[in-house]
Amino acid sequence: MKSYLFTLFLFGFCLTGNEAAMCQFASGNYRVQYGVIGQNIYFQLMVSGIPYGMNGWTAVGFGNSMYSGLDVIAVRLLNGRVLVTDEYVRGYTRPFPDTNNVNVQSAQYTNGVLMATFSRPLNTHDYPYDTPINGCTPWKFAAGLNRMSADGSMFHHSSHYSILFQSRIMNGDETLSALDEYVAPGLRLWMLIALVSGVLLVMVVIVCCFMRIRIPRTKRQIDLIAARRKMRGKKKSTVNQNDEKSTAIVMNSMQTRNNSSGNTRKEKDEKVIRLQTILRGYIQRKCYREGILSTINEHFSTFYNAIYRNFL
């Protein structure tokens, strides 16, 4: 990823007369020098290392953002010609020319180097298309040579930098000073989104670890877990039904024998019930562990008949 760090060179030399301290912004093969004389600001823009036959654009803008509106001095390289225009853009669209308040001193392209010298008043009073820059105003630099169509229509810039400048009066001379430099608003937004996403991801991982949440990776695993739970429910239901049927059979049998026998038969029946309950529980547990549900009644009947014959 291309670095958004850039160096701002502030070098000034206070001269007599109408000359003022000069400033410079440079990024790669892109350089702009500027200074204030009286009520005008002068620019010398240079882009070097341009391949032969390449078209493109660069610019210096004034204002907070494209969304709120930017005053733009656009410099185009079109078929070897250098064009400098005063334009305005509002929203994320292409700029359009407004009232021209830019004076071009020279504009040329030679041996892969684009150079343009131009000036504009600090305050043109052309509101809202021209932004006054004799106060605290953000500047925008569309560094390098950006893509452009064959008819000169601008495409979105590949990179741009923002610097906050303030012009001030010092000893009767108007000069510029850099107050702050910051990354473009779009990059700041992406950085904020990345930071918030990272924090949310860490929080989700921590919650999953503490709650020990097991998240199946495939649909097959989800179906397998559901099938196992369903099978366990069927096993428990079958065991309970068999247990209820066996208990009902024994109780009915005991009640019939009690009605037709005396105390001796009643004592034998109570012993049979106790032994039968013990054996029934053992058989059911054994069959449940082995998964042999269909043999519960068979084993139960065998043991019951044996006990009944021995005790009665």
PDB file of C-alpha atoms in Angstrom:
ATOM      1  CA  MET A   1       0.000   0.000   0.000  1.00  0.00           C
ATOM      2  CA  LYS A   2       1.315   3.330  -0.989  1.00  0.00           C
ATOM      3  CA  SER A   3       2.391   5.364   2.013  1.00  0.00           C
ATOM      4  CA  TYR A   4       0.324   8.400   2.837  1.00  0.00           C
ATOM      5  CA  LEU A   5       3.176   9.987   4.703  1.00  0.00           C
ATOM      6  CA  PHE A   6       4.576  13.007   2.980  1.00  0.00           C
ATOM      7  CA  THR A   7       7.036  15.751   3.748  1.00  0.00           C
ATOM      8  CA  LEU A   8       6.108  19.407   3.910  1.00  0.00           C
ATOM      9  CA  PHE A   9       9.075  21.692   3.372  1.00  0.00           C
ATOM     10  CA  LEU A  10       8.636  25.104   4.871  1.00  0.00           C
ATOM     11  CA  PHE A  11      11.499  27.334   3.982  1.00  0.00           C
ATOM     12  CA  GLY A  12      11.121  31.085   3.982  1.00  0.00           C
ATOM     13  CA  PHE A  13      13.246  34.014   3.256  1.00  0.00           C
ATOM     14  CA  CYS A  14      11.876  37.433   4.175  1.00  0.00           C
ATOM     15  CA  LEU A  15      12.712  39.855   1.416  1.00  0.00           C
ATOM     16  CA  THR A  16      12.116  43.538   1.082  1.00  0.00           C
ATOM     17  CA  GLY A  17       9.470  45.175  -1.092  1.00  0.00           C
ATOM     18  CA  ASN A  18       6.522  43.065  -2.212  1.00  0.00           C
ATOM     19  CA  GLU A  19       8.247  39.678  -2.073  1.00  0.00           C
ATOM     20  CA  ALA A  20       7.084  37.195   0.592  1.00  0.00           C
ATOM     21  CA  ALA A  21       8.181  33.988   2.272  1.00  0.00           C
ATOM     22  CA  MET A  22       7.908  30.950  -0.050  1.00  0.00           C
ATOM     23  CA  CYS A  23       6.525  27.516   0.832  1.00  0.00           C
ATOM     24  CA  GLN A  24       6.743  24.144  -0.866  1.00  0.00           C
ATOM     25  CA  PHE A  25       4.811  20.882  -0.858  1.00  0.00           C
ATOM     26  CA  ALA A  26       6.389  17.775  -2.421  1.00  0.00           C
ATOM     27  CA  SER A  27       5.311  14.149  -2.783  1.00  0.00           C
ATOM     28  CA  GLY A  28       7.242  11.834  -5.096  1.00  0.00           C
ATOM     29  CA  ASN A  29       7.473  13.405  -8.544  1.00  0.00           C
ATOM     30  CA  TYR A  30       4.932  16.095  -7.591  1.00  0.00           C
ATOM     31  CA  ARG A  31       5.983  19.519  -6.283  1.00  0.00           C
ATOM     32  CA  VAL A  32       4.184  22.813  -5.696  1.00  0.00           C
ATOM     33  CA  GLN A  33       5.838  26.060  -4.615  1.00  0.00           C
ATOM     34  CA  TYR A  34       3.681  29.002  -3.558  1.00  0.00           C
ATOM     35  CA  GLY A  35       3.895  32.399  -1.955  1.00  0.00           C
ATOM     36  CA  VAL A  36       1.829  35.534  -1.372  1.00  0.00           C
ATOM     37  CA  ILE A  37       2.560  38.933  -2.864  1.00  0.00           C
ATOM     38  CA  GLY A  38       0.079  41.608  -1.862  1.00  0.00           C
ATOM     39  CA  GLN A  39      -3.433  40.237  -2.321  1.00  0.00           C
ATOM     40  CA  ASN A  40      -2.442  37.465  -4.751  1.00  0.00           C
ATOM     41  CA  ILE A  41      -0.974  34.009  -4.269  1.00  0.00           C
ATOM     42  CA  TYR A  42       1.459  32.600  -6.852  1.00  0.00           C
ATOM     43  CA  PHE A  43       1.988  28.927  -7.681  1.00  0.00           C
ATOM     44  CA  GLN A  44       4.628  26.991  -9.553  1.00  0.00           C
ATOM     45  CA  LEU A  45       3.521  23.375 -10.076  1.00  0.00           C
ATOM     46  CA  MET A  46       5.800  20.655 -11.464  1.00  0.00           C
ATOM     47  CA  VAL A  47       5.252  16.950 -12.209  1.00  0.00           C
ATOM     48  CA  SER A  48       8.273  15.012 -13.503  1.00  0.00           C
ATOM     49  CA  GLY A  49       8.843  11.522 -14.904  1.00  0.00           C
ATOM     50  CA  ILE A  50       5.761  11.523 -17.147  1.00  0.00           C
ATOM     51  CA  PRO A  51       5.887   8.832 -19.886  1.00  0.00           C
ATOM     52  CA  TYR A  52       5.731   9.972 -23.498  1.00  0.00           C
ATOM     53  CA  GLY A  53       2.194  10.320 -24.857  1.00  0.00           C
ATOM     54  CA  MET A  54       0.507  10.078 -21.451  1.00  0.00           C
ATOM     55  CA  ASN A  55      -2.530  12.215 -20.627  1.00  0.00           C
ATOM     56  CA  GLY A  56      -3.639  13.096 -17.101  1.00  0.00           C
ATOM     57  CA  TRP A  57      -4.503  15.759 -14.583  1.00  0.00           C
ATOM     58  CA  THR A  58      -3.364  17.204 -11.280  1.00  0.00           C
ATOM     59  CA  ALA A  59      -4.820  19.948  -9.122  1.00  0.00           C
ATOM     60  CA  VAL A  60      -4.699  22.177  -6.079  1.00  0.00           C
ATOM     61  CA  GLY A  61      -7.986  22.575  -4.209  1.00  0.00           C
ATOM     62  CA  PHE A  62      -9.314  24.793  -1.431  1.00  0.00           C
ATOM     63  CA  GLY A  63     -12.120  23.836   0.952  1.00  0.00           C
ATOM     64  CA  ASN A  64     -13.119  21.193   3.467  1.00  0.00           C
ATOM     65  CA  SER A  65     -14.181  18.329   1.187  1.00  0.00           C
ATOM     66  CA  MET A  66     -15.717  17.389  -2.151  1.00  0.00           C
ATOM     67  CA  TYR A  67     -18.994  16.748  -0.346  1.00  0.00           C
ATOM     68  CA  SER A  68     -19.270  20.333   0.911  1.00  0.00           C
ATOM     69  CA  GLY A  69     -17.686  21.837  -2.225  1.00  0.00           C
ATOM     70  CA  LEU A  70     -14.122  22.467  -3.431  1.00  0.00           C
ATOM     71  CA  ASP A  71     -12.585  25.361  -5.322  1.00  0.00           C
ATOM     72  CA  VAL A  72     -10.153  23.667  -7.743  1.00  0.00           C
ATOM     73  CA  ILE A  73      -7.304  24.886  -9.928  1.00  0.00           C
ATOM     74  CA  ALA A  74      -6.985  22.005 -12.389  1.00  0.00           C
ATOM     75  CA  VAL A  75      -3.904  21.380 -14.538  1.00  0.00           C
ATOM     76  CA  ARG A  76      -4.418  18.991 -17.469  1.00  0.00           C
ATOM     77  CA  LEU A  77      -1.901  17.379 -19.790  1.00  0.00           C
ATOM     78  CA  LEU A  78      -3.789  16.570 -22.993  1.00  0.00           C
ATOM     79  CA  ASN A  79      -1.912  15.443 -26.108  1.00  0.00           C
ATOM     80  CA  GLY A  80       1.207  17.374 -25.112  1.00  0.00           C
ATOM     81  CA  ARG A  81      -0.676  20.571 -24.232  1.00  0.00           C
ATOM     82  CA  VAL A  82      -0.925  21.950 -20.673  1.00  0.00           C
ATOM     83  CA  LEU A  83      -4.257  23.519 -19.703  1.00  0.00           C
ATOM     84  CA  VAL A  84      -4.864  25.431 -16.438  1.00  0.00           C
ATOM     85  CA  THR A  85      -8.501  26.108 -15.498  1.00  0.00           C
ATOM     86  CA  ASP A  86     -10.534  27.436 -12.568  1.00  0.00           C
ATOM     87  CA  GLU A  87     -13.203  24.861 -11.652  1.00  0.00           C
ATOM     88  CA  TYR A  88     -15.614  23.839  -8.901  1.00  0.00           C
ATOM     89  CA  VAL A  89     -16.822  20.445  -7.665  1.00  0.00           C
ATOM     90  CA  ARG A  90     -19.561  19.557  -5.206  1.00  0.00           C
ATOM     91  CA  GLY A  91     -20.164  15.910  -4.374  1.00  0.00           C
ATOM     92  CA  TYR A  92     -18.284  12.924  -5.738  1.00  0.00           C
ATOM     93  CA  THR A  93     -18.580  13.867  -9.386  1.00  0.00           C
ATOM     94  CA  ARG A  94     -16.517  15.602 -12.060  1.00  0.00           C
ATOM     95  CA  PRO A  95     -15.721  19.313 -11.594  1.00  0.00           C
ATOM     96  CA  PHE A  96     -17.055  21.974 -13.931  1.00  0.00           C
ATOM     97  CA  PRO A  97     -15.544  25.348 -14.957  1.00  0.00           C
ATOM     98  CA  ASP A  98     -16.692  28.458 -13.105  1.00  0.00           C
ATOM     99  CA  THR A  99     -15.779  32.132 -13.501  1.00  0.00           C
ATOM    100  CA  ASN A 100     -12.086  32.181 -14.341  1.00  0.00           C
ATOM    101  CA  ASN A 101     -10.061  33.942 -11.643  1.00  0.00           C
ATOM    102  CA  VAL A 102      -6.745  32.222 -12.415  1.00  0.00           C
ATOM    103  CA  ASN A 103      -4.002  34.050 -14.299  1.00  0.00           C
ATOM    104  CA  VAL A 104      -1.605  31.718 -16.127  1.00  0.00           C
ATOM    105  CA  GLN A 105       1.960  33.005 -16.548  1.00  0.00           C
ATOM    106  CA  SER A 106       3.380  29.886 -18.259  1.00  0.00           C
ATOM    107  CA  ALA A 107       2.400  26.269 -18.928  1.00  0.00           C
ATOM    108  CA  GLN A 108       4.565  23.744 -20.761  1.00  0.00           C
ATOM    109  CA  TYR A 109       5.463  20.075 -21.097  1.00  0.00           C
ATOM    110  CA  THR A 110       9.041  19.214 -22.061  1.00  0.00           C
ATOM    111  CA  ASN A 111      11.011  15.956 -21.817  1.00  0.00           C
ATOM    112  CA  GLY A 112       8.543  14.295 -19.459  1.00  0.00           C
ATOM    113  CA  VAL A 113       8.260  17.319 -17.151  1.00  0.00           C
ATOM    114  CA  LEU A 114       5.036  19.315 -16.745  1.00  0.00           C
ATOM    115  CA  MET A 115       5.461  22.817 -15.358  1.00  0.00           C
ATOM    116  CA  ALA A 116       2.842  25.525 -14.842  1.00  0.00           C
ATOM    117  CA  THR A 117       3.058  28.942 -13.186  1.00  0.00           C
ATOM    118  CA  PHE A 118      -0.171  30.714 -12.262  1.00  0.00           C
ATOM    119  CA  SER A 119      -1.759  32.979  -9.652  1.00  0.00           C
ATOM    120  CA  ARG A 120      -5.131  33.915  -8.181  1.00  0.00           C
ATOM    121  CA  PRO A 121      -6.437  36.504  -5.686  1.00  0.00           C
ATOM    122  CA  LEU A 122      -6.627  35.496  -2.052  1.00  0.00           C
ATOM    123  CA  ASN A 123     -10.307  36.434  -2.099  1.00  0.00           C
ATOM    124  CA  THR A 124     -12.080  36.544  -5.468  1.00  0.00           C
ATOM    125  CA  HIS A 125     -15.547  37.246  -3.995  1.00  0.00           C
ATOM    126  CA  ASP A 126     -16.905  34.638  -6.413  1.00  0.00           C
ATOM    127  CA  TYR A 127     -19.053  32.831  -3.840  1.00  0.00           C
ATOM    128  CA  PRO A 128     -19.629  29.900  -3.574  1.00  0.00           C
ATOM    129  CA  TYR A 129     -17.367  28.745  -6.410  1.00  0.00           C
ATOM    130  CA  ASP A 130     -14.126  30.337  -5.169  1.00  0.00           C
ATOM    131  CA  THR A 131     -13.014  29.798  -1.576  1.00  0.00           C
ATOM    132  CA  PRO A 132     -11.275  32.715   0.188  1.00  0.00           C
ATOM    133  CA  ILE A 133      -7.797  31.633   1.296  1.00  0.00           C
ATOM    134  CA  ASN A 134      -6.849  34.719   3.290  1.00  0.00           C
ATOM    135  CA  GLY A 135      -8.092  32.987   6.452  1.00  0.00           C
ATOM    136  CA  CYS A 136      -7.780  29.504   7.903  1.00  0.00           C
ATOM    137  CA  THR A 137      -8.568  27.255   4.936  1.00  0.00           C
ATOM    138  CA  PRO A 138      -7.844  23.559   4.200  1.00  0.00           C
ATOM    139  CA  TRP A 139      -5.869  22.907   1.013  1.00  0.00           C
ATOM    140  CA  LYS A 140      -6.021  19.736  -1.099  1.00  0.00           C
ATOM    141  CA  PHE A 141      -3.217  18.429  -3.303  1.00  0.00           C
ATOM    142  CA  ALA A 142      -4.057  15.799  -5.940  1.00  0.00           C
ATOM    143  CA  ALA A 143      -0.505  14.492  -6.126  1.00  0.00           C
ATOM    144  CA  GLY A 144       0.969  12.978  -9.272  1.00  0.00           C
ATOM    145  CA  LEU A 145      -0.712  12.663 -12.658  1.00  0.00           C
ATOM    146  CA  ASN A 146      -4.171  11.097 -12.408  1.00  0.00           C
ATOM    147  CA  ARG A 147      -6.240   9.317 -15.056  1.00  0.00           C
ATOM    148  CA  MET A 148      -8.260  11.294 -17.580  1.00  0.00           C
ATOM    149  CA  SER A 149     -10.472  10.482 -20.572  1.00  0.00           C
ATOM    150  CA  ALA A 150      -9.596  11.401 -24.155  1.00  0.00           C
ATOM    151  CA  ASP A 151     -11.872  14.471 -24.033  1.00  0.00           C
ATOM    152  CA  GLY A 152     -10.263  15.817 -20.836  1.00  0.00           C
ATOM    153  CA  SER A 153     -12.851  14.567 -18.330  1.00  0.00           C
ATOM    154  CA  MET A 154     -11.259  13.774 -14.979  1.00  0.00           C
ATOM    155  CA  PHE A 155     -11.433  10.377 -13.338  1.00  0.00           C
ATOM    156  CA  HIS A 156     -11.126   9.940  -9.580  1.00  0.00           C
ATOM    157  CA  HIS A 157      -7.708  10.800  -8.188  1.00  0.00           C
ATOM    158  CA  SER A 158      -5.418   7.943  -7.172  1.00  0.00           C
ATOM    159  CA  SER A 159      -4.149   9.800  -4.099  1.00  0.00           C
ATOM    160  CA  HIS A 160      -4.521  13.174  -2.462  1.00  0.00           C
ATOM    161  CA  TYR A 161      -3.255  14.954   0.611  1.00  0.00           C
ATOM    162  CA  SER A 162      -4.804  17.567   2.863  1.00  0.00           C
ATOM    163  CA  ILE A 163      -3.039  20.372   4.679  1.00  0.00           C
ATOM    164  CA  LEU A 164      -4.574  23.094   6.810  1.00  0.00           C
ATOM    165  CA  PHE A 165      -3.132  26.527   6.047  1.00  0.00           C
ATOM    166  CA  GLN A 166      -3.628  29.979   7.431  1.00  0.00           C
ATOM    167  CA  SER A 167      -2.587  33.197   5.792  1.00  0.00           C
ATOM    168  CA  ARG A 168      -1.619  36.000   8.119  1.00  0.00           C
ATOM    169  CA  ILE A 169      -0.246  39.549   8.113  1.00  0.00           C
ATOM    170  CA  MET A 170       3.310  39.934   9.381  1.00  0.00           C
ATOM    171  CA  ASN A 171       5.056  43.303   9.300  1.00  0.00           C
ATOM    172  CA  GLY A 172       2.873  44.407   6.417  1.00  0.00           C
ATOM    173  CA  ASP A 173       3.674  41.290   4.334  1.00  0.00           C
ATOM    174  CA  GLU A 174       1.175  38.522   3.634  1.00  0.00           C
ATOM    175  CA  THR A 175       2.674  35.057   4.208  1.00  0.00           C
ATOM    176  CA  LEU A 176       1.423  31.488   4.527  1.00  0.00           C
ATOM    177  CA  SER A 177       2.082  29.064   7.353  1.00  0.00           C
ATOM    178  CA  ALA A 178       1.123  25.424   7.789  1.00  0.00           C
ATOM    179  CA  LEU A 179      -0.927  24.810  10.922  1.00  0.00           C
ATOM    180  CA  ASP A 180      -1.510  21.094  10.628  1.00  0.00           C
ATOM    181  CA  GLU A 181      -1.249  18.192   8.221  1.00  0.00           C
ATOM    182  CA  TYR A 182      -3.554  15.207   8.241  1.00  0.00           C
ATOM    183  CA  VAL A 183      -4.571  12.183   6.224  1.00  0.00           C
ATOM    184  CA  ALA A 184      -7.459  12.520   3.798  1.00  0.00           C
ATOM    185  CA  PRO A 185     -10.973  12.092   5.319  1.00  0.00           C
ATOM    186  CA  GLY A 186     -11.686   8.974   3.229  1.00  0.00           C
ATOM    187  CA  LEU A 187      -8.624   7.204   4.603  1.00  0.00           C
ATOM    188  CA  ARG A 188      -9.525   8.224   8.151  1.00  0.00           C
ATOM    189  CA  LEU A 189     -12.973   6.679   7.681  1.00  0.00           C
ATOM    190  CA  TRP A 190     -11.506   3.366   6.494  1.00  0.00           C
ATOM    191  CA  MET A 191      -9.082   3.358   9.416  1.00  0.00           C
ATOM    192  CA  LEU A 192     -11.977   3.898  11.837  1.00  0.00           C
ATOM    193  CA  ILE A 193     -14.011   1.094  10.230  1.00  0.00           C
ATOM    194  CA  ALA A 194     -11.040  -1.286  10.447  1.00  0.00           C
ATOM    195  CA  LEU A 195     -10.493  -0.414  14.112  1.00  0.00           C
ATOM    196  CA  VAL A 196     -14.153  -0.952  15.056  1.00  0.00           C
ATOM    197  CA  SER A 197     -14.286  -4.239  13.107  1.00  0.00           C
ATOM    198  CA  GLY A 198     -11.177  -5.495  14.887  1.00  0.00           C
ATOM    199  CA  VAL A 199     -12.593  -4.638  18.317  1.00  0.00           C
ATOM    200  CA  LEU A 200     -15.902  -6.383  17.536  1.00  0.00           C
ATOM    201  CA  LEU A 201     -14.069  -9.486  16.293  1.00  0.00           C
ATOM    202  CA  VAL A 202     -12.010  -9.695  19.487  1.00  0.00           C
ATOM    203  CA  MET A 203     -15.169  -9.323  21.600  1.00  0.00           C
ATOM    204  CA  VAL A 204     -16.917 -12.144  19.719  1.00  0.00           C
ATOM    205  CA  VAL A 205     -13.918 -14.452  20.190  1.00  0.00           C
ATOM    206  CA  ILE A 206     -13.784 -13.685  23.930  1.00  0.00           C
ATOM    207  CA  VAL A 207     -17.525 -14.334  24.376  1.00  0.00           C
ATOM    208  CA  CYS A 208     -17.293 -17.632  22.491  1.00  0.00           C
ATOM    209  CA  CYS A 209     -14.344 -18.763  24.617  1.00  0.00           C
ATOM    210  CA  PHE A 210     -16.024 -17.955  27.949  1.00  0.00           C
ATOM    211  CA  MET A 211     -19.393 -19.431  26.987  1.00  0.00           C
ATOM    212  CA  ARG A 212     -17.763 -22.404  25.229  1.00  0.00           C
ATOM    213  CA  ILE A 213     -20.007 -22.074  22.236  1.00  0.00           C
ATOM    214  CA  ARG A 214     -19.518 -24.873  19.719  1.00  0.00           C
ATOM    215  CA  ILE A 215     -20.316 -23.680  16.240  1.00  0.00           C
ATOM    216  CA  PRO A 216     -20.706 -26.510  13.655  1.00  0.00           C
ATOM    217  CA  ARG A 217     -18.685 -25.884  10.542  1.00  0.00           C
ATOM    218  CA  THR A 218     -20.882 -27.703   8.041  1.00  0.00           C
ATOM    219  CA  LYS A 219     -24.559 -28.457   7.443  1.00  0.00           C
ATOM    220  CA  ARG A 220     -23.779 -32.163   7.735  1.00  0.00           C
ATOM    221  CA  GLN A 221     -22.613 -31.697  11.310  1.00  0.00           C
ATOM    222  CA  ILE A 222     -25.779 -29.773  12.162  1.00  0.00           C
ATOM    223  CA  ASP A 223     -27.960 -32.551  10.694  1.00  0.00           C
ATOM    224  CA  LEU A 224     -25.961 -35.218  12.542  1.00  0.00           C
ATOM    225  CA  ILE A 225     -26.394 -33.461  15.893  1.00  0.00           C
ATOM    226  CA  ALA A 226     -30.150 -33.104  15.316  1.00  0.00           C
ATOM    227  CA  ALA A 227     -30.461 -36.803  14.384  1.00  0.00           C
ATOM    228  CA  ARG A 228     -28.623 -37.883  17.534  1.00  0.00           C
ATOM    229  CA  ARG A 229     -30.873 -35.769  19.741  1.00  0.00           C
ATOM    230  CA  LYS A 230     -33.946 -37.191  18.037  1.00  0.00           C
ATOM    231  CA  MET A 231     -32.702 -40.777  18.524  1.00  0.00           C
ATOM    232  CA  ARG A 232     -32.062 -40.173  22.228  1.00  0.00           C
ATOM    233  CA  GLY A 233     -35.602 -38.878  22.648  1.00  0.00           C
ATOM    234  CA  LYS A 234     -37.033 -41.992  20.935  1.00  0.00           C
ATOM    235  CA  LYS A 235     -34.985 -44.333  23.170  1.00  0.00           C
ATOM    236  CA  LYS A 236     -36.171 -42.635  26.353  1.00  0.00           C
ATOM    237  CA  SER A 237     -39.785 -42.668  25.156  1.00  0.00           C
ATOM    238  CA  THR A 238     -39.648 -46.414  24.298  1.00  0.00           C
ATOM    239  CA  VAL A 239     -38.134 -47.344  27.653  1.00  0.00           C
ATOM    240  CA  ASN A 240     -40.772 -45.375  29.546  1.00  0.00           C
ATOM    241  CA  GLN A 241     -43.611 -46.965  27.573  1.00  0.00           C
ATOM    242  CA  ASN A 242     -42.290 -50.506  28.145  1.00  0.00           C
ATOM    243  CA  ASP A 243     -41.835 -49.803  31.834  1.00  0.00           C
ATOM    244  CA  GLU A 244     -45.419 -48.582  32.167  1.00  0.00           C
ATOM    245  CA  LYS A 245     -46.823 -51.618  30.297  1.00  0.00           C
ATOM    246  CA  SER A 246     -44.825 -54.101  32.396  1.00  0.00           C
ATOM    247  CA  THR A 247     -45.898 -52.479  35.638  1.00  0.00           C
ATOM    248  CA  ALA A 248     -49.543 -52.541  34.589  1.00  0.00           C
ATOM    249  CA  ILE A 249     -49.331 -56.266  33.680  1.00  0.00           C
ATOM    250  CA  VAL A 250     -47.756 -57.209  36.990  1.00  0.00           C
ATOM    251  CA  MET A 251     -50.212 -55.175  39.040  1.00  0.00           C
ATOM    252  CA  ASN A 252     -53.198 -56.657  37.231  1.00  0.00           C
ATOM    253  CA  SER A 253     -51.832 -60.166  37.724  1.00  0.00           C
ATOM    254  CA  MET A 254     -51.169 -59.589  41.412  1.00  0.00           C
ATOM    255  CA  GLN A 255     -54.610 -58.127  41.943  1.00  0.00           C
ATOM    256  CA  THR A 256     -56.238 -61.165  40.327  1.00  0.00           C
ATOM    257  CA  ARG A 257     -54.261 -63.632  42.453  1.00  0.00           C
ATOM    258  CA  ASN A 258     -54.914 -61.644  45.643  1.00  0.00           C
ATOM    259  CA  ASN A 259     -58.631 -61.783  45.039  1.00  0.00           C
ATOM    260  CA  SER A 260     -58.553 -65.621  44.662  1.00  0.00           C
ATOM    261  CA  SER A 261     -55.937 -66.539  47.305  1.00  0.00           C
ATOM    262  CA  GLY A 262     -55.291 -66.084  50.987  1.00  0.00           C
ATOM    263  CA  ASN A 263     -52.504 -64.531  52.967  1.00  0.00           C
ATOM    264  CA  THR A 264     -49.918 -67.098  51.749  1.00  0.00           C
ATOM    265  CA  ARG A 265     -50.534 -66.238  48.135  1.00  0.00           C
ATOM    266  CA  LYS A 266     -50.376 -62.531  48.977  1.00  0.00           C
ATOM    267  CA  GLU A 267     -46.932 -62.873  50.580  1.00  0.00           C
ATOM    268  CA  LYS A 268     -45.627 -64.802  47.570  1.00  0.00           C
ATOM    269  CA  ASP A 269     -46.983 -62.159  45.237  1.00  0.00           C
ATOM    270  CA  GLU A 270     -45.233 -59.399  47.169  1.00  0.00           C
ATOM    271  CA  LYS A 271     -41.927 -61.275  46.887  1.00  0.00           C
ATOM    272  CA  VAL A 272     -42.486 -61.761  43.183  1.00  0.00           C
ATOM    273  CA  ILE A 273     -43.172 -58.040  42.741  1.00  0.00           C
ATOM    274  CA  ARG A 274     -39.994 -57.065  44.568  1.00  0.00           C
ATOM    275  CA  LEU A 275     -37.824 -59.502  42.621  1.00  0.00           C
ATOM    276  CA  GLN A 276     -39.551 -58.612  39.385  1.00  0.00           C
ATOM    277  CA  THR A 277     -38.938 -54.880  39.933  1.00  0.00           C
ATOM    278  CA  ILE A 278     -35.248 -55.518  40.578  1.00  0.00           C
ATOM    279  CA  LEU A 279     -34.864 -57.713  37.495  1.00  0.00           C
ATOM    280  CA  ARG A 280     -36.884 -55.367  35.308  1.00  0.00           C
ATOM    281  CA  GLY A 281     -34.655 -52.407  36.202  1.00  0.00           C
ATOM    282  CA  TYR A 282     -31.507 -54.425  35.517  1.00  0.00           C
ATOM    283  CA  ILE A 283     -32.760 -55.672  32.141  1.00  0.00           C
ATOM    284  CA  GLN A 284     -33.889 -52.215  31.045  1.00  0.00           C
ATOM    285  CA  ARG A 285     -30.561 -50.612  31.946  1.00  0.00           C
ATOM    286  CA  LYS A 286     -28.620 -53.347  30.175  1.00  0.00           C
ATOM    287  CA  CYS A 287     -30.742 -53.180  27.025  1.00  0.00           C
ATOM    288  CA  TYR A 288     -30.667 -49.366  26.960  1.00  0.00           C
ATOM    289  CA  ARG A 289     -26.872 -49.362  27.089  1.00  0.00           C
ATOM    290  CA  GLU A 290     -26.646 -51.949  24.328  1.00  0.00           C
ATOM    291  CA  GLY A 291     -29.382 -50.306  22.244  1.00  0.00           C
ATOM    292  CA  ILE A 292     -31.497 -53.499  22.120  1.00  0.00           C
ATOM    293  CA  LEU A 293     -34.911 -52.012  22.774  1.00  0.00           C
ATOM    294  CA  SER A 294     -36.898 -54.748  21.014  1.00  0.00           C
ATOM    295  CA  THR A 295     -35.729 -57.465  23.426  1.00  0.00           C
ATOM    296  CA  ILE A 296     -36.882 -55.792  26.664  1.00  0.00           C
ATOM    297  CA  ASN A 297     -40.302 -57.456  26.757  1.00  0.00           C
ATOM    298  CA  GLU A 298     -38.837 -60.826  25.723  1.00  0.00           C
ATOM    299  CA  HIS A 299     -36.258 -60.876  28.544  1.00  0.00           C
ATOM    300  CA  PHE A 300     -38.787 -59.572  31.011  1.00  0.00           C
ATOM    301  CA  SER A 301     -41.347 -62.279  30.170  1.00  0.00           C
ATOM    302  CA  THR A 302     -38.715 -65.038  30.481  1.00  0.00           C
ATOM    303  CA  PHE A 303     -37.578 -63.961  33.939  1.00  0.00           C
ATOM    304  CA  TYR A 304     -41.140 -63.342  35.064  1.00  0.00           C
ATOM    305  CA  ASN A 305     -42.297 -66.828  34.063  1.00  0.00           C
ATOM    306  CA  ALA A 306     -39.324 -68.417  35.801  1.00  0.00           C
ATOM    307  CA  ILE A 307     -39.991 -66.532  39.038  1.00  0.00           C
ATOM    308  CA  TYR A 308     -43.710 -67.222  38.843  1.00  0.00           C
ATOM    309  CA  ARG A 309     -43.191 -70.981  38.455  1.00  0.00           C
ATOM    310  CA  ASN A 310     -40.665 -71.180  41.310  1.00  0.00           C
ATOM    311  CA  PHE A 311     -42.652 -69.210  43.826  1.00  0.00           C
ATOM    312  CA  LEU A 312     -46.182 -70.299  42.992  1.00  0.00           C
TER     313      LEU A 312
END
